[in-house]
Amino acid sequence: MIRDEACLRPSGDTHCGLLGVPVPRVFFSYCHADEALRDQLEKQLALLKRQGVIDTWHDRRIHAGEEFANAIDMHLEDCEIILLLVSSDFLASDYCYDIEMKRAMERHEAGEAVVIPVILRSCLWSDAPFGKLNATPPDGKPVTQWSDRDQAFTEVAKAIKKAAERFQAAEPNAASTSMRPQPTVPPSFVQPRSSNLRVSKEFSERDKDRFKHETFEFIANFFANSLDELSSRNPGIEGDFRRIDANRFIAVVYRHGKAVARCSVFIGGSFFGNGIAYSANEATESNSCNETLSVEADEQMLYLTSMGMSFGGRGERDPKLSQEGAAELYWSMLVEPLQRGSH
């Protein structure tokens, strides 16, 4: 059971903007497996925090000596906007699903808070209790399936901003929230500190090679499943997937028996270094391609970057592609002739 004082704001937390208007607080409910994605989202919210539109809280702000569960309970009861950062790990977490999500939905149903499902990674979430809510990014497309992940998080930030504006417009009810009695808490609880406590990670060549091969396997499975679905949904369309070896596969799309799109996807080759290449034909040799992906890393994660050869010579590059984003890029190149009506 949640303690009575859990619904009270910590002493010294005014929770008001520059004009004295209560600032809605945003609670992140997430699985630690998705911490890197949570960090990227919080960066997108930085301007809203600077402008006094929102404040944010997550469990990495629990101070030494605090009781973990009590701190989470207090803020889960206190925040007006609750983000459910949804992934298969989130759904598998007993704490996230059975405790945080259930209490969040209770507060949402009671009109005490707004719950916003943020779909991070592809998973079967629509049958969950929050499946009836409007999710973000738009249409519930997982963040990791966007070719531009920054754009996905920008859409999430827009949704959060709208929710915050609705809260601030609901005066005087919102103002009364800041009139709650103040509990007595240890002074250490309210001492300010930064939430920017990450340290840079180092990725070895082994890490990058493993990520490259895992990505190739993901793309291969993505193509095989997508060709089957394409055929089942479109009469007259047939797909053919052929795995050549551990480092290459070929995909062909037929319309009424005529091949309208072909490609081969392969790892490496002396000309392309150590990336994953796409060729718009059934190439069995690695001496030409139309696009290639390379594995790169920042201080927190591994990702893929396209060379931009598929953009008509404009040299554009997709920033920080996930495995899903990489697969979508190559798939879009294969089906583009069908979508423009080419026969």
Short mmCIF file of C-alpha atoms in Angstrom, two decimals:
data_model
loop_
_atom_site.label_atom_id
_atom_site.label_comp_id
_atom_site.label_asym_id
_atom_site.label_seq_id
_atom_site.Cartn_x
_atom_site.Cartn_y
_atom_site.Cartn_z
CA MET A 1 0.00 0.00 0.00
CA ILE A 2 1.20 3.53 -0.83
CA ARG A 3 1.93 5.63 2.25
CA ASP A 4 -0.27 8.69 2.89
CA GLU A 5 2.67 11.07 2.62
CA ALA A 6 3.59 9.63 -0.75
CA CYS A 7 1.20 12.10 -2.39
CA LEU A 8 2.96 15.08 -0.85
CA ARG A 9 5.72 17.11 -2.44
CA PRO A 10 9.13 17.18 -0.80
CA SER A 11 9.84 20.17 1.39
CA GLY A 12 11.50 23.01 -0.48
CA ASP A 13 10.17 21.92 -3.89
CA THR A 14 8.06 24.89 -5.02
CA HIS A 15 7.13 23.20 -8.26
CA CYS A 16 6.16 26.56 -9.82
CA GLY A 17 7.30 28.40 -12.92
CA LEU A 18 8.48 31.97 -13.24
CA LEU A 19 4.93 33.34 -13.04
CA GLY A 20 3.98 31.23 -10.04
CA VAL A 21 2.04 28.76 -12.20
CA PRO A 22 2.48 25.15 -11.07
CA VAL A 23 4.80 23.25 -13.38
CA PRO A 24 3.66 19.70 -14.15
CA ARG A 25 6.17 17.06 -13.18
CA VAL A 26 6.95 14.19 -15.54
CA PHE A 27 7.61 10.71 -14.13
CA PHE A 28 9.59 8.21 -16.23
CA SER A 29 8.44 4.62 -15.76
CA TYR A 30 10.97 2.48 -17.62
CA CYS A 31 13.11 -0.63 -17.51
CA HIS A 32 16.82 -0.09 -16.98
CA ALA A 33 17.51 -2.00 -20.20
CA ASP A 34 16.11 1.11 -21.94
CA GLU A 35 18.14 3.64 -19.97
CA ALA A 36 20.06 4.89 -23.02
CA LEU A 37 16.78 5.62 -24.81
CA ARG A 38 15.42 7.35 -21.70
CA ASP A 39 18.52 9.57 -21.66
CA GLN A 40 17.95 10.54 -25.31
CA LEU A 41 14.35 11.46 -24.56
CA GLU A 42 15.35 13.56 -21.56
CA LYS A 43 17.75 15.53 -23.75
CA GLN A 44 14.85 16.32 -26.10
CA LEU A 45 12.91 17.64 -23.11
CA ALA A 46 15.72 19.94 -21.97
CA LEU A 47 14.27 23.07 -23.60
CA LEU A 48 10.84 22.47 -22.03
CA LYS A 49 12.55 22.23 -18.64
CA ARG A 50 14.52 25.46 -19.26
CA GLN A 51 11.30 27.23 -20.23
CA GLY A 52 9.54 26.08 -17.06
CA VAL A 53 7.00 24.02 -19.02
CA ILE A 54 7.79 20.77 -17.18
CA ASP A 55 10.03 19.23 -14.56
CA THR A 56 11.16 15.61 -14.73
CA TRP A 57 11.98 12.78 -12.35
CA HIS A 58 13.25 9.22 -12.66
CA ASP A 59 14.82 6.74 -10.29
CA ARG A 60 18.39 7.73 -11.13
CA ARG A 61 17.73 10.81 -9.02
CA ILE A 62 17.27 8.82 -5.84
CA HIS A 63 19.85 9.97 -3.32
CA ALA A 64 22.17 7.76 -1.33
CA GLY A 65 20.47 6.64 1.85
CA GLU A 66 16.93 6.99 0.52
CA GLU A 67 14.59 4.03 0.45
CA PHE A 68 14.25 3.08 -3.21
CA ALA A 69 10.62 1.96 -3.20
CA ASN A 70 9.40 4.83 -1.03
CA ALA A 71 11.08 7.43 -3.24
CA ILE A 72 9.49 5.94 -6.36
CA ASP A 73 6.08 5.74 -4.66
CA MET A 74 6.31 9.39 -3.58
CA HIS A 75 7.07 10.69 -7.05
CA LEU A 76 4.68 8.32 -8.80
CA GLU A 77 1.92 9.81 -6.64
CA ASP A 78 3.18 13.37 -7.04
CA CYS A 79 3.73 13.72 -10.80
CA GLU A 80 0.97 14.92 -13.09
CA ILE A 81 2.35 13.34 -16.28
CA ILE A 82 3.50 9.71 -16.24
CA LEU A 83 5.47 8.35 -19.18
CA LEU A 84 5.39 4.60 -19.75
CA LEU A 85 8.53 3.87 -21.80
CA VAL A 86 7.25 0.71 -23.44
CA SER A 87 9.39 -2.17 -24.68
CA SER A 88 9.46 -5.92 -24.29
CA ASP A 89 11.68 -5.41 -21.23
CA PHE A 90 9.13 -3.01 -19.74
CA LEU A 91 6.32 -5.52 -20.25
CA ALA A 92 8.45 -8.31 -18.76
CA SER A 93 9.36 -6.29 -15.66
CA ASP A 94 7.15 -7.16 -12.68
CA TYR A 95 7.94 -3.82 -11.01
CA CYS A 96 7.26 -1.70 -14.11
CA TYR A 97 4.10 -3.56 -15.10
CA ASP A 98 2.51 -4.70 -11.86
CA ILE A 99 3.40 -1.73 -9.66
CA GLU A 100 4.24 1.43 -11.62
CA MET A 101 1.99 0.90 -14.63
CA LYS A 102 -1.02 -0.28 -12.61
CA ARG A 103 -0.81 2.65 -10.19
CA ALA A 104 -0.29 5.06 -13.10
CA MET A 105 -3.45 3.79 -14.79
CA GLU A 106 -5.39 4.11 -11.53
CA ARG A 107 -4.37 7.75 -11.25
CA HIS A 108 -5.16 8.30 -14.95
CA GLU A 109 -8.66 6.79 -14.56
CA ALA A 110 -9.23 8.99 -11.50
CA GLY A 111 -8.23 12.12 -13.42
CA GLU A 112 -5.26 12.72 -11.12
CA ALA A 113 -2.59 12.31 -13.80
CA VAL A 114 -2.12 11.87 -17.53
CA VAL A 115 -0.49 8.64 -18.70
CA ILE A 116 1.38 8.77 -22.01
CA PRO A 117 2.65 5.47 -23.49
CA VAL A 118 5.95 6.08 -25.32
CA ILE A 119 6.66 3.11 -27.57
CA LEU A 120 10.42 2.62 -27.56
CA ARG A 121 10.80 -0.79 -29.14
CA SER A 122 8.52 -3.12 -31.05
CA CYS A 123 6.46 -5.32 -28.74
CA LEU A 124 2.91 -6.57 -28.27
CA TRP A 125 1.63 -3.64 -26.21
CA SER A 126 -1.81 -2.91 -27.65
CA ASP A 127 -3.55 -5.48 -25.42
CA ALA A 128 -2.05 -4.01 -22.23
CA PRO A 129 -4.26 -1.84 -19.97
CA PHE A 130 -2.68 1.29 -21.49
CA GLY A 131 -3.32 0.02 -25.03
CA LYS A 132 -6.51 2.09 -25.19
CA LEU A 133 -4.54 5.31 -24.76
CA ASN A 134 -3.15 7.39 -27.60
CA ALA A 135 0.51 6.45 -27.78
CA THR A 136 3.47 8.37 -29.07
CA PRO A 137 5.35 8.58 -31.47
CA PRO A 138 2.41 8.96 -33.88
CA ASP A 139 0.54 5.74 -34.71
CA GLY A 140 2.53 3.95 -32.01
CA LYS A 141 5.49 3.45 -34.35
CA PRO A 142 8.39 2.41 -32.09
CA VAL A 143 11.15 4.98 -31.65
CA THR A 144 13.80 2.48 -32.77
CA GLN A 145 12.00 1.93 -36.09
CA TRP A 146 12.35 5.56 -37.16
CA SER A 147 15.24 6.18 -39.54
CA ASP A 148 15.78 9.49 -37.73
CA ARG A 149 15.58 8.73 -34.01
CA ASP A 150 15.85 12.42 -33.10
CA GLN A 151 12.66 13.10 -35.07
CA ALA A 152 10.89 10.31 -33.18
CA PHE A 153 11.84 11.81 -29.82
CA THR A 154 10.84 15.26 -31.08
CA GLU A 155 7.33 13.89 -31.70
CA VAL A 156 7.31 12.47 -28.17
CA ALA A 157 8.40 15.84 -26.76
CA LYS A 158 5.57 17.56 -28.64
CA ALA A 159 3.03 15.20 -27.07
CA ILE A 160 4.43 15.87 -23.60
CA LYS A 161 4.36 19.62 -24.19
CA LYS A 162 0.68 19.46 -25.18
CA ALA A 163 -0.15 17.49 -22.03
CA ALA A 164 1.74 20.03 -19.90
CA GLU A 165 -0.09 22.94 -21.54
CA ARG A 166 -3.45 21.28 -20.84
CA PHE A 167 -2.46 20.91 -17.21
CA GLN A 168 -1.43 24.55 -16.86
CA ALA A 169 -4.61 25.71 -18.57
CA ALA A 170 -6.74 23.81 -16.05
CA GLU A 171 -6.47 26.48 -13.34
CA PRO A 172 -7.42 26.77 -10.58
CA ASN A 173 -7.36 22.99 -10.15
CA ALA A 174 -3.69 22.82 -11.05
CA ALA A 175 -2.88 25.66 -8.68
CA SER A 176 -4.51 23.82 -5.81
CA THR A 177 -2.05 21.00 -6.36
CA SER A 178 0.76 23.22 -5.11
CA MET A 179 -1.18 23.88 -1.88
CA ARG A 180 -0.61 20.37 -0.53
CA PRO A 181 0.79 20.12 3.01
CA GLN A 182 4.54 19.63 3.17
CA PRO A 183 5.88 16.44 4.74
CA THR A 184 8.89 16.33 6.96
CA VAL A 185 11.75 14.70 5.06
CA PRO A 186 15.49 14.47 5.64
CA PRO A 187 17.35 17.54 4.32
CA SER A 188 19.47 15.28 2.12
CA PHE A 189 16.36 14.46 0.11
CA VAL A 190 16.11 17.96 -1.33
CA GLN A 191 19.78 18.67 -1.92
CA PRO A 192 20.25 19.62 -5.59
CA ARG A 193 22.42 17.52 -7.84
CA SER A 194 22.84 16.90 -11.54
CA SER A 195 21.08 14.07 -13.34
CA ASN A 196 23.93 14.08 -15.86
CA LEU A 197 25.87 11.27 -14.23
CA ARG A 198 26.63 9.10 -17.23
CA VAL A 199 30.17 8.17 -18.13
CA SER A 200 31.34 7.39 -21.62
CA LYS A 201 31.44 3.77 -22.73
CA GLU A 202 34.14 2.17 -24.84
CA PHE A 203 33.30 -0.33 -27.58
CA SER A 204 35.88 -2.82 -28.82
CA GLU A 205 36.25 -4.14 -32.35
CA ARG A 206 34.68 -7.34 -31.05
CA ASP A 207 31.65 -5.37 -29.87
CA LYS A 208 31.31 -3.69 -33.27
CA ASP A 209 31.73 -6.94 -35.20
CA ARG A 210 29.11 -8.65 -33.03
CA PHE A 211 26.71 -5.74 -33.56
CA LYS A 212 27.33 -5.86 -37.33
CA HIS A 213 26.56 -9.59 -37.58
CA GLU A 214 23.53 -9.28 -35.29
CA THR A 215 22.28 -6.44 -37.50
CA PHE A 216 22.77 -8.51 -40.66
CA GLU A 217 20.77 -11.36 -39.14
CA PHE A 218 18.07 -8.90 -38.09
CA ILE A 219 17.87 -7.47 -41.64
CA ALA A 220 17.73 -10.96 -43.15
CA ASN A 221 14.82 -11.98 -40.89
CA PHE A 222 13.15 -8.61 -41.48
CA PHE A 223 13.27 -9.13 -45.27
CA ALA A 224 12.06 -12.75 -45.11
CA ASN A 225 9.08 -11.84 -42.93
CA SER A 226 8.28 -8.68 -44.89
CA LEU A 227 8.30 -10.54 -48.23
CA ASP A 228 5.85 -13.09 -46.84
CA GLU A 229 3.55 -10.34 -45.56
CA LEU A 230 3.85 -8.36 -48.81
CA SER A 231 2.77 -11.43 -50.77
CA SER A 232 -0.16 -12.22 -48.46
CA ARG A 233 -1.54 -8.69 -48.59
CA ASN A 234 -1.18 -8.02 -52.32
CA PRO A 235 -2.71 -10.38 -54.93
CA GLY A 236 -0.35 -10.96 -57.84
CA ILE A 237 2.73 -10.13 -55.78
CA GLU A 238 5.20 -12.85 -54.87
CA GLY A 239 8.40 -12.56 -52.89
CA ASP A 240 11.43 -14.80 -53.01
CA PHE A 241 14.05 -14.84 -50.24
CA ARG A 242 17.24 -16.85 -50.67
CA ARG A 243 19.97 -17.10 -48.09
CA ILE A 244 23.25 -17.58 -49.97
CA ASP A 245 25.56 -17.96 -46.98
CA ALA A 246 26.21 -16.51 -43.52
CA ASN A 247 27.12 -13.13 -45.06
CA ARG A 248 24.71 -12.71 -47.99
CA PHE A 249 21.05 -13.03 -48.98
CA ILE A 250 19.04 -12.22 -52.11
CA ALA A 251 15.47 -10.91 -52.30
CA VAL A 252 13.25 -10.68 -55.40
CA VAL A 253 9.72 -9.28 -55.79
CA TYR A 254 7.54 -10.49 -58.69
CA ARG A 255 4.35 -8.89 -60.02
CA HIS A 256 2.29 -11.41 -62.00
CA GLY A 257 5.40 -13.47 -62.52
CA LYS A 258 7.61 -10.61 -63.70
CA ALA A 259 10.52 -9.51 -61.52
CA VAL A 260 10.06 -5.85 -60.60
CA ALA A 261 12.62 -5.52 -57.81
CA ARG A 262 15.77 -7.39 -56.86
CA CYS A 263 18.51 -6.91 -54.33
CA SER A 264 21.34 -8.58 -52.52
CA VAL A 265 22.49 -7.62 -49.04
CA PHE A 266 25.92 -8.70 -47.89
CA ILE A 267 28.61 -8.10 -45.31
CA GLY A 268 31.92 -6.56 -46.20
CA GLY A 269 33.86 -7.17 -49.33
CA SER A 270 37.30 -5.75 -49.98
CA PHE A 271 35.89 -2.67 -51.72
CA PHE A 272 33.38 -1.75 -48.99
CA GLY A 273 35.41 -2.47 -45.90
CA ASN A 274 33.54 -3.97 -43.01
CA GLY A 275 30.00 -2.68 -43.47
CA ILE A 276 26.66 -4.09 -44.65
CA ALA A 277 26.07 -3.33 -48.32
CA TYR A 278 22.97 -3.23 -50.53
CA SER A 279 23.06 -3.93 -54.27
CA ALA A 280 19.99 -3.48 -56.48
CA ASN A 281 20.58 -6.77 -58.28
CA GLU A 282 21.24 -10.42 -57.51
CA ALA A 283 24.94 -9.83 -56.98
CA THR A 284 27.04 -12.83 -56.00
CA GLU A 285 30.24 -10.79 -55.84
CA SER A 286 31.04 -7.85 -53.60
CA ASN A 287 32.40 -5.42 -56.17
CA SER A 288 29.52 -2.93 -56.44
CA CYS A 289 26.64 -1.62 -54.35
CA ASN A 290 24.00 1.10 -54.15
CA GLU A 291 24.29 1.77 -50.43
CA THR A 292 26.32 0.65 -47.46
CA LEU A 293 25.95 0.85 -43.70
CA SER A 294 28.84 1.21 -41.29
CA VAL A 295 28.92 0.48 -37.57
CA GLU A 296 29.79 3.50 -35.46
CA ALA A 297 29.64 4.39 -31.78
CA ASP A 298 29.14 7.43 -29.62
CA GLU A 299 29.82 7.65 -25.90
CA GLN A 300 26.77 5.54 -25.06
CA MET A 301 25.73 3.19 -27.85
CA LEU A 302 26.50 1.42 -31.10
CA TYR A 303 24.53 2.45 -34.17
CA LEU A 304 24.62 2.36 -37.99
CA THR A 305 25.20 5.15 -40.47
CA SER A 306 24.44 5.03 -44.19
CA MET A 307 26.89 6.44 -46.72
CA GLY A 308 24.05 8.33 -48.43
CA MET A 309 24.59 6.80 -51.88
CA SER A 310 20.88 6.00 -52.17
CA PHE A 311 19.91 9.70 -52.08
CA GLY A 312 20.57 10.60 -55.69
CA GLY A 313 24.16 11.69 -55.15
CA ARG A 314 23.22 14.31 -52.57
CA GLY A 315 25.46 12.63 -50.01
CA GLU A 316 22.83 12.60 -47.27
CA ARG A 317 23.44 10.30 -44.31
CA ASP A 318 20.95 8.78 -41.93
CA PRO A 319 22.05 9.66 -38.40
CA LYS A 320 22.36 6.90 -35.83
CA LEU A 321 20.22 4.20 -37.37
CA SER A 322 19.00 1.40 -35.14
CA GLN A 323 18.81 -2.16 -36.45
CA GLU A 324 15.13 -1.57 -37.25
CA GLY A 325 15.94 1.71 -38.98
CA ALA A 326 18.66 0.05 -41.06
CA ALA A 327 16.30 -2.74 -42.11
CA GLU A 328 13.58 -0.21 -43.02
CA LEU A 329 16.06 1.78 -45.12
CA TYR A 330 17.08 -1.24 -47.20
CA TRP A 331 13.51 -2.53 -47.43
CA SER A 332 12.29 0.86 -48.71
CA MET A 333 14.94 0.69 -51.44
CA LEU A 334 13.66 -2.72 -52.54
CA VAL A 335 9.93 -1.87 -52.64
CA GLU A 336 10.32 1.64 -54.06
CA PRO A 337 9.62 0.46 -57.66
CA LEU A 338 6.33 -1.10 -56.52
CA GLN A 339 5.26 2.00 -54.62
CA ARG A 340 5.90 4.36 -57.51
CA GLY A 341 3.92 2.06 -59.83
CA SER A 342 6.87 0.81 -61.86
CA HIS A 343 6.19 -2.37 -63.84
#
